[in-house]
Short mmCIF file of C-alpha atoms in Angstrom, two decimals:
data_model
loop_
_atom_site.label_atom_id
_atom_site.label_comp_id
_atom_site.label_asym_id
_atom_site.label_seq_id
_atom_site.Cartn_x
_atom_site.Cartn_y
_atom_site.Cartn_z
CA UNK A 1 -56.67 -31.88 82.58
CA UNK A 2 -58.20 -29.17 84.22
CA UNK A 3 -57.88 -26.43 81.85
CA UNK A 4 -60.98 -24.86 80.18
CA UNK A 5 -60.04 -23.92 76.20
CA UNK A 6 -61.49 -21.11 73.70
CA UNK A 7 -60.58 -21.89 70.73
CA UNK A 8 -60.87 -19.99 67.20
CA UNK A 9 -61.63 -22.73 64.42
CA UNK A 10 -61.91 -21.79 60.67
CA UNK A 11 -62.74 -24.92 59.34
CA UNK A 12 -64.50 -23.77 56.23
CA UNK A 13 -65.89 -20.59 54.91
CA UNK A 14 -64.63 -17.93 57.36
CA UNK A 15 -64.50 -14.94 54.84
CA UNK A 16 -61.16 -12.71 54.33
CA UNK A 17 -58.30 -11.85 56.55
CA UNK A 18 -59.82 -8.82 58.46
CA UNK A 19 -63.38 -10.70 59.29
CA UNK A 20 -60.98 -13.74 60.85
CA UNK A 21 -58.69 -11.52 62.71
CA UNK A 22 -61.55 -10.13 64.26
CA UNK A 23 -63.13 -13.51 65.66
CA UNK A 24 -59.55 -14.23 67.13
CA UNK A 25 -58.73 -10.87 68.66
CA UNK A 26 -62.65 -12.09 70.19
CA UNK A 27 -61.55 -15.09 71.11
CA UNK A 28 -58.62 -14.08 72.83
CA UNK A 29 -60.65 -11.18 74.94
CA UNK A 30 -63.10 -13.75 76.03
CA UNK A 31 -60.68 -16.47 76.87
CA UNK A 32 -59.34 -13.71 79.36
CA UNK A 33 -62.35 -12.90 80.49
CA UNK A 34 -63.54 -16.26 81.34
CA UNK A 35 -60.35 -17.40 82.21
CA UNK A 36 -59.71 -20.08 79.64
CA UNK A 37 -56.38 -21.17 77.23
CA UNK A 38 -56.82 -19.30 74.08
CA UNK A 39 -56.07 -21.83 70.53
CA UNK A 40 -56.29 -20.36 67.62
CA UNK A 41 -56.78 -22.88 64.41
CA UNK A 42 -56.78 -21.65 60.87
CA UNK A 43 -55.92 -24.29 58.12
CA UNK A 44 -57.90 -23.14 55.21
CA UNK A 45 -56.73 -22.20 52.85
CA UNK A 46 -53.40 -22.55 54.29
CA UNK A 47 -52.24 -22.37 57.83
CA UNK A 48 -51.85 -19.39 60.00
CA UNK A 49 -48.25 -20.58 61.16
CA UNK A 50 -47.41 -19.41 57.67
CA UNK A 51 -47.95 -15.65 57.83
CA UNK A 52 -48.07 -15.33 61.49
CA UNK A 53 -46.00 -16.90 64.44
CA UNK A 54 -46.54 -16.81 68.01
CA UNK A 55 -45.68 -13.92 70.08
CA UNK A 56 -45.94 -13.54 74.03
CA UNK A 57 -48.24 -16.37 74.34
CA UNK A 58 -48.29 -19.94 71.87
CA UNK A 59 -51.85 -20.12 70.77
CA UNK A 60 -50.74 -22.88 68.21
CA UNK A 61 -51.87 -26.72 69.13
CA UNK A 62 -48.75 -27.92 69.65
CA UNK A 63 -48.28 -30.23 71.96
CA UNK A 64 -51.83 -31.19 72.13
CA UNK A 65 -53.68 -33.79 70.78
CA UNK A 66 -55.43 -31.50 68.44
CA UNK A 67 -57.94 -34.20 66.67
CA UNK A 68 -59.34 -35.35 70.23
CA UNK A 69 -59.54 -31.57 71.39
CA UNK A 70 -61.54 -30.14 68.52
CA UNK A 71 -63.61 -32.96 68.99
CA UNK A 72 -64.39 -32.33 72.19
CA UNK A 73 -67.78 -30.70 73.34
CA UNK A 74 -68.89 -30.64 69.57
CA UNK A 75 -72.49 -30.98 70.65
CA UNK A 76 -72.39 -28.15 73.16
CA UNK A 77 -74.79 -25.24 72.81
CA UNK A 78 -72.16 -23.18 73.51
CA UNK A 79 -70.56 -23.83 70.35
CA UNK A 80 -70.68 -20.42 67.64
CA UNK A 81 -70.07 -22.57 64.70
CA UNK A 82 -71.51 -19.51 62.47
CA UNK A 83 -69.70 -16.40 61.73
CA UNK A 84 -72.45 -14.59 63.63
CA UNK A 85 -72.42 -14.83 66.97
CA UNK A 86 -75.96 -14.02 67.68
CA UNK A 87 -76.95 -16.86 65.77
CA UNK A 88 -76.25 -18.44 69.00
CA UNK A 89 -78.13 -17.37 71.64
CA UNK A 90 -77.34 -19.60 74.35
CA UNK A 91 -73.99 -18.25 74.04
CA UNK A 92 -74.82 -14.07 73.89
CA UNK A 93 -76.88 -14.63 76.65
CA UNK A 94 -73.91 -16.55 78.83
CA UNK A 95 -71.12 -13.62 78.13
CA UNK A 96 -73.82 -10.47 77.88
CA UNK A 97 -76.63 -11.53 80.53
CA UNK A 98 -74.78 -14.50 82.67
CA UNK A 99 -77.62 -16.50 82.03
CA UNK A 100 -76.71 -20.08 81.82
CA UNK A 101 -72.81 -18.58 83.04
CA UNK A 102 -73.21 -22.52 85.14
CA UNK A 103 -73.51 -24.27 82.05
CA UNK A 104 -70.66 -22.33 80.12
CA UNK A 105 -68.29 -22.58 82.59
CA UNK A 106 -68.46 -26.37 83.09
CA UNK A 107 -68.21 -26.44 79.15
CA UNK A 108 -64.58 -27.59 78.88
CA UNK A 109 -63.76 -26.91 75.03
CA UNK A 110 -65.72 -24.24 73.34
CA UNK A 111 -65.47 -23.55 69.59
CA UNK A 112 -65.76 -20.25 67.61
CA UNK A 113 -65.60 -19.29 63.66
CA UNK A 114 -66.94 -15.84 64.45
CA UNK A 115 -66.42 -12.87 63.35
CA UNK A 116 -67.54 -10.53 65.46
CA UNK A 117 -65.86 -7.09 66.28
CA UNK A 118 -64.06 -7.84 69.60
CA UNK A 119 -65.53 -4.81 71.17
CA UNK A 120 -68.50 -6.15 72.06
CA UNK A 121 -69.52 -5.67 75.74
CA UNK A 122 -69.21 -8.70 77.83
CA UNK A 123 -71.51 -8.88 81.25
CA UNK A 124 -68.64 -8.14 83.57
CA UNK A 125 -68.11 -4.30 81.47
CA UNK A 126 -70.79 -3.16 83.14
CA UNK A 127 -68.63 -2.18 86.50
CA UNK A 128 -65.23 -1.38 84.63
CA UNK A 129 -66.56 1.25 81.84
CA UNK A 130 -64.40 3.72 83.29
CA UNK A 131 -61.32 1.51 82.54
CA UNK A 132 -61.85 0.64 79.28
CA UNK A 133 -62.91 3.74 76.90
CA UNK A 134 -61.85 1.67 73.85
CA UNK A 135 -65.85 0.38 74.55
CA UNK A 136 -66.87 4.00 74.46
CA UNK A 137 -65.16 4.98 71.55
CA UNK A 138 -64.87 2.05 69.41
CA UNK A 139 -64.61 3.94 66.22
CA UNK A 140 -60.93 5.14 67.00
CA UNK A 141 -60.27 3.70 70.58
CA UNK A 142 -61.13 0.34 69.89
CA UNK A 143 -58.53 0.22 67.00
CA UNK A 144 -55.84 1.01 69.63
CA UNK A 145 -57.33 -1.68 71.78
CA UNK A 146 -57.36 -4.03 68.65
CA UNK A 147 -53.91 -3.31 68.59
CA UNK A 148 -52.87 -3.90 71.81
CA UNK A 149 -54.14 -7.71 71.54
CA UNK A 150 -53.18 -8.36 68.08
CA UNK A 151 -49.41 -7.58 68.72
CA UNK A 152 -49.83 -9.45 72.62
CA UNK A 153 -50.39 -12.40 70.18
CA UNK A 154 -49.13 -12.70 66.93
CA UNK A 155 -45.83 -11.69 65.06
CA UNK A 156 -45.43 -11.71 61.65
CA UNK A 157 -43.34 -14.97 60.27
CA UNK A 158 -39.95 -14.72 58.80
CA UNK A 159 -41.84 -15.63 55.32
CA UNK A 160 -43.72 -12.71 55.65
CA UNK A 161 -41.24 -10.34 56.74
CA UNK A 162 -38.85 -11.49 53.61
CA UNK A 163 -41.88 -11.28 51.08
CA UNK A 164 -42.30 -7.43 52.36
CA UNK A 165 -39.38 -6.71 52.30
CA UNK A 166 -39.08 -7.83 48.42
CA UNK A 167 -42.00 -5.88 47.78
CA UNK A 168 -40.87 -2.49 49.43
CA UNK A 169 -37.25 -3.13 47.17
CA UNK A 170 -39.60 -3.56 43.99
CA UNK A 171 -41.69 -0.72 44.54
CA UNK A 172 -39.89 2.52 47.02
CA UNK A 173 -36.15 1.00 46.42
CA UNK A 174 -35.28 -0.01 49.90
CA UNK A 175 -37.29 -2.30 52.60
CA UNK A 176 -36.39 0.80 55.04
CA UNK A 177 -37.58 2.99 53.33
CA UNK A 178 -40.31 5.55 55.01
CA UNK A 179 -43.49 6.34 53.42
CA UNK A 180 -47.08 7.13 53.89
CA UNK A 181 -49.89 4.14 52.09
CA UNK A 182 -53.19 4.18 51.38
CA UNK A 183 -55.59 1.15 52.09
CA UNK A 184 -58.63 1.42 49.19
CA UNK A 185 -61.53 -1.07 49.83
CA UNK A 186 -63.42 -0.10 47.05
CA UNK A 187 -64.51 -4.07 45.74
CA UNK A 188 -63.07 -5.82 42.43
CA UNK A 189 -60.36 -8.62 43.91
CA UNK A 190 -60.57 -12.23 41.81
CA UNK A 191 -62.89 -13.93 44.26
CA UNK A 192 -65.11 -11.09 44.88
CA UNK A 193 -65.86 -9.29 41.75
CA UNK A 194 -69.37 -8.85 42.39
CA UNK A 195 -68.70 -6.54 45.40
CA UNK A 196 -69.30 -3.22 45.27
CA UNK A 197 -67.89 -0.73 48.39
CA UNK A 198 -69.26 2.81 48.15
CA UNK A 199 -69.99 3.30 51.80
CA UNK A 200 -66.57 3.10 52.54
CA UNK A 201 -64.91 4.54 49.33
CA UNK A 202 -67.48 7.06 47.76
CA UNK A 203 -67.92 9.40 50.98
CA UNK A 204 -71.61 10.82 50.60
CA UNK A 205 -71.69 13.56 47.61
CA UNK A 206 -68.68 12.31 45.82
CA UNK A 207 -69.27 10.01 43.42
CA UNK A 208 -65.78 10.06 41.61
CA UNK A 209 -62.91 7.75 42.25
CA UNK A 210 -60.67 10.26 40.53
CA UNK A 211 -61.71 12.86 42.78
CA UNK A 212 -61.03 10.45 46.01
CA UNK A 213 -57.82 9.94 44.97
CA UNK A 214 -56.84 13.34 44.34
CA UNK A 215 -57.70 14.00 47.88
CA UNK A 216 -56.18 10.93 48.97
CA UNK A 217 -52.48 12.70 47.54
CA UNK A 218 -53.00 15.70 49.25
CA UNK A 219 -54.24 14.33 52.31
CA UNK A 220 -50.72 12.49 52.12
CA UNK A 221 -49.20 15.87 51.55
CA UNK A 222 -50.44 16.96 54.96
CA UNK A 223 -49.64 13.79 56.78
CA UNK A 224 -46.18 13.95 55.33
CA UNK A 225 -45.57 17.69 56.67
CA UNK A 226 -46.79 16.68 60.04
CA UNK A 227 -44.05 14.30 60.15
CA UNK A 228 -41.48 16.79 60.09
CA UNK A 229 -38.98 15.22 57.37
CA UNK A 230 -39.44 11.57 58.61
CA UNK A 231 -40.86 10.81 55.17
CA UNK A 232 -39.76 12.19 51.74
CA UNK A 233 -42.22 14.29 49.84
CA UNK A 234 -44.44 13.14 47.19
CA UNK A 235 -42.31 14.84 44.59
CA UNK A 236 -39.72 12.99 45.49
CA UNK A 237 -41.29 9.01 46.78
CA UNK A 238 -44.81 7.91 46.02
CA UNK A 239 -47.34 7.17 48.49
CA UNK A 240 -47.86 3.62 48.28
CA UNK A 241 -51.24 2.18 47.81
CA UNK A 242 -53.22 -0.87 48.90
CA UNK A 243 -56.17 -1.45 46.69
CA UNK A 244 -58.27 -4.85 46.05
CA UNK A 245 -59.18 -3.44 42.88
CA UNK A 246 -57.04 -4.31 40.35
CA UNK A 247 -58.22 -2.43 37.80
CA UNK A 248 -56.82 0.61 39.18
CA UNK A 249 -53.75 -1.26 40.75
CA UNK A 250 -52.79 -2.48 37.72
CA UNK A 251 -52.85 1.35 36.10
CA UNK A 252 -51.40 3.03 39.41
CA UNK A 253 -48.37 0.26 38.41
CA UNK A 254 -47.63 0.71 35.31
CA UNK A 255 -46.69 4.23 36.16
CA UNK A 256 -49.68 6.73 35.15
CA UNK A 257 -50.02 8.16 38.87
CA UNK A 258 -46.31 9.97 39.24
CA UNK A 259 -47.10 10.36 42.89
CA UNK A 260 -48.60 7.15 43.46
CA UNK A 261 -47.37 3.73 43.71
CA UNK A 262 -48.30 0.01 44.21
CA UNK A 263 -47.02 -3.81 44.58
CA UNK A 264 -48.04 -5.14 41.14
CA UNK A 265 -49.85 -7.77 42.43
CA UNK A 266 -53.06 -9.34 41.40
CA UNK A 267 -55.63 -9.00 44.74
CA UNK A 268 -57.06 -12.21 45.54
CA UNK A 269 -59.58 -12.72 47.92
CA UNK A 270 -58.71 -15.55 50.58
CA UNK A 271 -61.52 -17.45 50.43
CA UNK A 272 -60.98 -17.92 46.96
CA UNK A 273 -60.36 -21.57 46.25
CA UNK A 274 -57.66 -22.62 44.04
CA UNK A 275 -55.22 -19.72 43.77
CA UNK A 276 -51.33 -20.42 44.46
CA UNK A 277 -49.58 -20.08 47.75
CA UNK A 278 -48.32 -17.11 46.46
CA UNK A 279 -51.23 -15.50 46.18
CA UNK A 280 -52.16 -15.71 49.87
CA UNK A 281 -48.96 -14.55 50.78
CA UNK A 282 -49.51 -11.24 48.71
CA UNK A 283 -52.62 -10.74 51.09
CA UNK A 284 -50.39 -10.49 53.96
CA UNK A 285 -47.75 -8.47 52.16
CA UNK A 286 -50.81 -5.96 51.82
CA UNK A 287 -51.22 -5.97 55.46
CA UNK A 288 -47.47 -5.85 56.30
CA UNK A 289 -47.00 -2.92 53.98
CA UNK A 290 -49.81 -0.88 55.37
CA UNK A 291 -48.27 -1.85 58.57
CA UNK A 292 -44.83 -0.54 57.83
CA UNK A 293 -46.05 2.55 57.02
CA UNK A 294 -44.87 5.97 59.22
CA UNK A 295 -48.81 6.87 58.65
CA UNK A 296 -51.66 5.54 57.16
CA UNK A 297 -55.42 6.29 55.29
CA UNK A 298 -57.57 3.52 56.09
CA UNK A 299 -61.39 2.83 54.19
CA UNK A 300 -63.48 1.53 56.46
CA UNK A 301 -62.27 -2.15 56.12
CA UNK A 302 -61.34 -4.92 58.93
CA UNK A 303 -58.03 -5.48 56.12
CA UNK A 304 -56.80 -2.16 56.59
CA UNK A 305 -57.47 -2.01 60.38
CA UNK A 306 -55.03 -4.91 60.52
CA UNK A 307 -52.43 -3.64 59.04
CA UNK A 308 -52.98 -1.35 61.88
CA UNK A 309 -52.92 -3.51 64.50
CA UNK A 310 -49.16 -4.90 63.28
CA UNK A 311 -47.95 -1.31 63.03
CA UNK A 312 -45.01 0.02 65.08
CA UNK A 313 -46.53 3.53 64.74
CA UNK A 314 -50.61 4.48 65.57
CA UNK A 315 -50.39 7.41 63.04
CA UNK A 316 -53.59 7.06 60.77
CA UNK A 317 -56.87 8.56 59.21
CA UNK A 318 -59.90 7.39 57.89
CA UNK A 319 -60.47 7.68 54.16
CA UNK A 320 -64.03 9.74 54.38
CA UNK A 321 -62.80 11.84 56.86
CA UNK A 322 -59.65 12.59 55.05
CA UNK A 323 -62.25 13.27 51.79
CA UNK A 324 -64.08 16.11 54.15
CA UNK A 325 -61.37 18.05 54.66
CA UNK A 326 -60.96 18.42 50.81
CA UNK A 327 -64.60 19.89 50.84
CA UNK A 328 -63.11 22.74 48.91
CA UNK A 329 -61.40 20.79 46.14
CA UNK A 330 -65.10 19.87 44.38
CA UNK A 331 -66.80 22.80 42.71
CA UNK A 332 -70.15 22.78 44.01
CA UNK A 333 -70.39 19.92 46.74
CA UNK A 334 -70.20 20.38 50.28
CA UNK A 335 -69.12 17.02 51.50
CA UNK A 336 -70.07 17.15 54.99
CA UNK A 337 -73.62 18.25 54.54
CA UNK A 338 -74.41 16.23 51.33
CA UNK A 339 -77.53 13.38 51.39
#
């Protein structure tokens, strides 16, 4: 009875899979920091339990009488009912400031949909900065740090790990097989057609995809002689890409890229209503196959960082950075200096 709960609660439009891992790897930070049991809910548009499971701690609601929790406190001000969090103030100010701290921690069920990168600094950072460089460097340390609580609680669920490894048979042969992939956020899934990514796709001063995936393949070709024969060269297994653009999945599968290989899948976003079970499972085959990977090009995309955060191995580069390097492979262009 005396237990305090945080709770993540996507109860309607909570976007994709990265922006919702990102409000419960949040939740889960502040429930530590505030000392409170960490719930995460996630029915729609099926439930979490299906793609992940629990791992050192059970953040399901079993056991609990779910309907009375969630029902609890629902007036609160404390409440971050929107995906941004600084929508609510009352609440910024409690974790950033301590200003009405009283307040939230007599609060005894407080509900989140947010998705807000978990790095955010909380009011008690201030004195531990030296502890914690992840909030320093977020851009690479906080995707280690992302990792450490994604993998403190989830797993991935024996449907998942059976529906990758059916996908890695299909596609490299074996599901032990060793390979380098390639996440590609460039915008074009059913669901989200409208979207166009060139920030993190089209680094500044290359405007070809053609020319991004060239460098893509021989950025592989250096990430697969740094691995010192773990994984077989291009010439003889494909890199395996991730793309939510079908358009170019559906070429890359039907074999015109030699080097270059994909699930032949149709990407779906996962707020999309109506699409089959099957479909939402694919998403997480994405993940699970970026995070099987011995190394790993990521766009700048919260799907990609999560395959990151389930990987065994931290080996990985970012997409635009991997582009710069290939400065020399464009007649005319210098990448890093470009407008």
């Amino acid at each position: 009875e005396d237990s305090k709960y945080m709770i993540y609660h996507c109860d309607s439009l909570c976007n994709g899979v990265g922006d919702r891992v990102k409000g419960m790897l949040l939740v889960l930070r502040l429930a530590h920091a505030f000392q409170r049991v960490a719930l995460m809910v996630w029915d729609e548009p099926m439930p979490l339990t299906e793609f992940l499971a629990p791992n050192q701690i059970d953040w399901t609601l079993d056991g609990l009488e779910d309907r009375d929790l969630l029902a609890q406190d629902a007036d609160s001000p404390y409440h971050m009912m929107s995906m941004n969090m600084r929508d609510n103030k009352h609440f910024v100010k409690a974790i950033a400031t301590q200003e009405g701290q009283e307040e939230f921690n007599a609060t005894k069920v407080i509900k989140s949909k947010t998705n807000e990168m978990f790095t955010m600094r909380l009011w008690s950072d201030a004195a531990n900065m030296d502890v914690k460089p992840w909030l320093v460097d977020r851009e690479f340390g906080g995707q280690f740090y992302g990792r450490c609580l994604f993998q403190f609680m989830f797993r991935p669920s024996r449907k998942l790990q059976d529906a990758t490894d059916r996908a890695l048979r299909v596609v490299l042969g074996s599901p032990k097989a060793s390979y380098v992939a390639w996440h590609w956020r460039t915008g074009g899934m059913v669901g989200e057609e409208h979207l166009k990514r060139p920030g993190t796709t089209q680094p500044k001063g290359v405007a070809s995809r053609l020319a991004i995936m060239m460098s893509a393949l021989n950025c592989a070709r250096r990430m697969i002689g740094e691995l010192e024969g773990e994984v077989p060269p291009l010439a003889e297994q494909p890199m395996l890409l991730v793309t939510d653009n079908n358009i170019i999945r559906h070429f890359v599968a039907e074999g015109h890229f030699r080097t270059l290989a994909t699930y032949n899948i149709t990407a779906v976003h996962l707020q999309h209503a109506g699409s089959a079970p099957s479909d939402y499972l694919n998403i997480w085959v994405d993940v699970m196959l970026l995070a099987r990977a011995a190394c790993r090009q990521l766009s700048y995309s919260s799907l990609g960082y999560t395959g990151l955060y389930m990987a065994a191995t931290t080996c990985f580069q970012y997409l635009n950075d991997c582009v710069s390097q290939e400065k020399n492979f464009f007649q005319n262009i210098d990448v890093r200096r470009s407008r």
